[in-house]
Coordinates of C-alpha atoms in Angstrom, one line a residue:
M113 CA -16.6 -3.1 -22.0
T114 CA -14.9 -2.3 -25.3
G115 CA -11.7 -0.4 -25.4
D116 CA -13.5 2.7 -26.6
E117 CA -15.9 2.4 -23.7
I118 CA -13.1 2.1 -21.1
S119 CA -11.3 5.1 -22.6
A120 CA -14.5 7.1 -22.5
A121 CA -15.1 6.1 -18.9
L122 CA -11.5 7.1 -17.9
L123 CA -11.8 10.4 -19.7
A124 CA -15.1 11.1 -17.9
A125 CA -13.5 10.2 -14.6
A126 CA -10.6 12.4 -15.3
Q127 CA -12.9 15.4 -16.1
A128 CA -14.8 14.8 -12.8
M129 CA -11.8 14.2 -10.7
S130 CA -11.0 16.7 -8.0
P131 CA -7.7 18.5 -7.8
A132 CA -7.1 16.6 -4.5
E133 CA -7.4 13.2 -6.2
V134 CA -5.0 14.3 -9.0
V135 CA -2.3 15.3 -6.5
A136 CA -2.9 12.1 -4.5
V137 CA -2.6 9.9 -7.5
V138 CA 0.6 11.7 -8.7
L139 CA 2.2 11.5 -5.3
G140 CA 1.1 7.9 -4.9
I141 CA 3.0 6.9 -8.0
A142 CA 6.0 9.0 -6.9
Y143 CA 6.0 7.2 -3.5
L144 CA 6.2 3.8 -5.0
V145 CA 8.8 4.7 -7.6
L146 CA 11.0 6.3 -4.9
A147 CA 10.5 3.2 -2.7
V148 CA 11.7 0.9 -5.5
R149 CA 14.8 3.1 -5.6
E150 CA 15.1 2.9 -1.8
S151 CA 14.9 6.7 -1.6
L152 CA 14.0 8.4 1.7
W153 CA 11.9 10.8 -0.2
C154 CA 9.3 8.2 -0.7
W155 CA 8.0 8.9 2.8
P156 CA 7.2 12.6 2.4
A157 CA 5.4 11.8 -0.9
A158 CA 3.4 9.1 1.0
L159 CA 2.6 11.6 3.8
V160 CA 0.9 14.1 1.5
S161 CA -0.8 11.5 -0.7
T162 CA -2.2 9.7 2.3
G163 CA -3.7 12.8 3.8
L164 CA -5.5 13.5 0.6
F165 CA -6.7 9.9 0.1
L166 CA -8.1 9.9 3.7
L167 CA -10.5 12.6 2.7
I168 CA -11.4 11.0 -0.6
F169 CA -12.2 7.5 0.8
W170 CA -14.3 9.0 3.6
R171 CA -16.4 10.8 1.1
V172 CA -17.2 7.6 -0.9
G173 CA -18.0 5.5 2.2
L174 CA -14.8 3.3 2.4
L175 CA -14.6 3.6 6.1
M176 CA -11.8 1.0 6.7
E177 CA -9.8 2.5 3.8
S178 CA -10.2 5.9 5.5
A179 CA -9.0 4.5 8.8
L180 CA -6.1 2.9 7.0
Q181 CA -4.9 6.3 5.9
V182 CA -4.5 7.5 9.5
Y183 CA -2.1 4.5 10.0
Y184 CA -0.3 5.4 6.8
L185 CA 0.3 8.9 8.1
S186 CA 2.1 7.5 11.2
M187 CA 4.0 4.9 9.1
A188 CA 5.3 7.6 6.8
V189 CA 6.9 9.3 9.7
Y190 CA 8.2 6.0 11.1
G191 CA 9.4 4.8 7.7
W192 CA 11.5 8.0 7.2
W193 CA 13.1 7.6 10.6
H194 CA 13.7 3.8 10.4
W195 CA 15.2 3.9 6.9
R196 CA 17.5 6.7 8.0
H197 CA 18.5 5.4 11.4
G198 CA 17.7 1.6 11.4
G199 CA 20.9 0.3 9.8
K200 CA 23.1 -1.6 12.3
H201 CA 26.4 -1.3 10.5
S202 CA 25.8 1.5 8.0
D203 CA 23.7 4.6 7.4
T204 CA 21.4 2.6 5.1
L205 CA 18.9 0.0 6.4
A206 CA 19.5 -3.3 4.7
I207 CA 16.8 -5.4 3.0
S208 CA 15.9 -8.6 4.9
R209 CA 13.5 -11.6 4.6
W210 CA 11.0 -13.3 6.8
P211 CA 10.9 -17.1 7.2
L212 CA 7.9 -19.0 5.8
Q213 CA 6.5 -19.7 9.3
R214 CA 6.2 -16.0 10.0
H215 CA 4.4 -15.4 6.7
A216 CA 1.9 -18.2 7.5
V217 CA 1.1 -16.6 10.9
V218 CA 0.8 -13.1 9.4
I219 CA -1.4 -14.2 6.5
G220 CA -3.6 -16.2 8.9
A221 CA -3.9 -13.2 11.2
V222 CA -4.8 -10.8 8.3
L223 CA -7.6 -13.2 7.1
L224 CA -9.0 -13.5 10.7
M225 CA -9.0 -9.8 11.2
A226 CA -10.6 -9.2 7.8
V227 CA -13.5 -11.6 8.6
A228 CA -14.0 -10.1 12.1
S229 CA -13.9 -6.5 10.8
G230 CA -16.2 -7.4 7.9
L231 CA -18.8 -8.9 10.2
L232 CA -18.7 -5.8 12.5
L233 CA -19.0 -3.4 9.6
S234 CA -21.8 -5.4 8.1
R235 CA -23.7 -5.3 11.3
W236 CA -23.2 -1.8 12.6
T237 CA -22.4 0.4 9.6
D238 CA -23.4 1.0 6.0
A239 CA -19.8 0.5 4.8
A240 CA -19.4 -0.6 1.2
L241 CA -17.9 -4.0 0.5
P242 CA -17.0 -4.5 4.1
F243 CA -15.1 -7.8 3.8
L244 CA -13.0 -6.7 0.8
D245 CA -12.5 -3.3 2.4
S246 CA -11.3 -5.0 5.6
F247 CA -9.0 -7.4 3.8
T248 CA -7.2 -4.7 1.9
T249 CA -7.0 -2.6 5.1
W250 CA -5.5 -5.2 7.4
G251 CA -3.2 -6.5 4.6
S252 CA -2.0 -3.0 4.0
V253 CA -1.3 -2.4 7.7
V254 CA 1.0 -5.4 7.7
T255 CA 2.6 -4.7 4.4
T256 CA 3.3 -1.1 5.1
W257 CA 5.1 -2.2 8.2
M258 CA 7.1 -4.6 6.0
V259 CA 8.1 -1.7 3.7
A260 CA 9.2 0.4 6.7
R261 CA 11.4 -2.5 7.9
K262 CA 12.6 -3.3 4.3
I263 CA 11.2 -6.8 4.2
L264 CA 11.7 -8.1 0.7
E265 CA 8.4 -10.0 0.4
N266 CA 6.4 -6.8 0.9
W267 CA 6.2 -6.6 -2.9
L268 CA 4.5 -10.0 -3.1
Y269 CA 1.9 -8.9 -0.5
W270 CA 1.2 -5.7 -2.4
L271 CA 0.6 -7.7 -5.6
V272 CA -2.3 -9.4 -4.0
I273 CA -3.6 -6.4 -2.0
D274 CA -3.5 -4.0 -5.0
S275 CA -5.2 -6.5 -7.3
V276 CA -8.2 -6.7 -4.8
S277 CA -8.1 -2.9 -4.4
I278 CA -8.6 -2.4 -8.1
Y279 CA -12.0 -4.1 -7.9
L280 CA -12.9 -2.2 -4.7
Y281 CA -12.2 1.2 -6.3
L282 CA -14.0 0.3 -9.6
D283 CA -17.1 -0.6 -7.6
R284 CA -17.0 2.8 -5.9
G285 CA -16.5 4.7 -9.1
L286 CA -12.9 5.8 -8.4
L287 CA -11.8 4.9 -11.9
L288 CA -8.5 6.9 -11.9
T289 CA -7.6 5.5 -8.5
A290 CA -8.2 2.1 -9.9
A291 CA -6.0 3.0 -12.9
L292 CA -3.4 4.1 -10.4
F293 CA -3.4 0.7 -8.8
C294 CA -3.0 -0.9 -12.2
V295 CA 0.2 1.2 -12.6
Y296 CA 1.1 0.1 -9.0
L297 CA 1.0 -3.6 -10.1
V298 CA 3.6 -3.0 -12.8
I299 CA 5.8 -1.0 -10.3
V300 CA 5.4 -3.7 -7.7
V301 CA 6.8 -6.4 -10.0
L302 CA 9.7 -4.1 -10.9
G303 CA 10.2 -3.3 -7.2
F304 CA 10.4 -6.9 -6.2
R305 CA 13.0 -7.6 -8.9
Q306 CA 15.0 -4.5 -7.9
W307 CA 15.0 -5.3 -4.2
L308 CA 15.8 -9.0 -4.8
Q309 CA 18.8 -8.0 -6.8
S310 CA 19.9 -5.5 -4.0
Y311 CA 19.3 -8.2 -1.4
R312 CA 21.5 -10.6 -3.2
N313 CA 24.2 -8.0 -3.6
Q314 CA 24.3 -7.1 0.1
P315 CA 27.3 -8.2 2.2
A316 CA 26.6 -11.4 4.0

């Protein structure tokens, strides 16, 4: 597609977009920006955005993405509590890292669960893109937990998951949601740099 065609497609998507998707997109960006700044208010933004996306994804047949939003709702509550009360020596939860062995186990588990879920969805449902949908879902489950625990490498996980999600949403005609995830990719890179600097500046 040419630049003019892409612009026209985005304009058409914007005109067709529901008010719920507009609010979900705006709050989705607010969540990530606030998370980069380690602000507790990222979690209320996530709570409302997630509730709206649950309805949107169900409507277009992304069943695993819809189920993921239910998990996000609970994690928004947990993230708020853990960021506020999870610090051992201060009121603020510190950023930490996982060893390479744990990353290897987690990534392997995500891939296995994605294959298993994809096979089940292919067999028993009419879900769209079941394997990619499953991969982004299980990857997001793990990575959201990492954000709630302030694990530094969550940003690198999001870089992969959001890239795959862009293709998923383009395929289902959610052009502005796909555009949102393009913005996410930029914020994810900035978030990793910001958290890495904060991690290095923490007391030993």
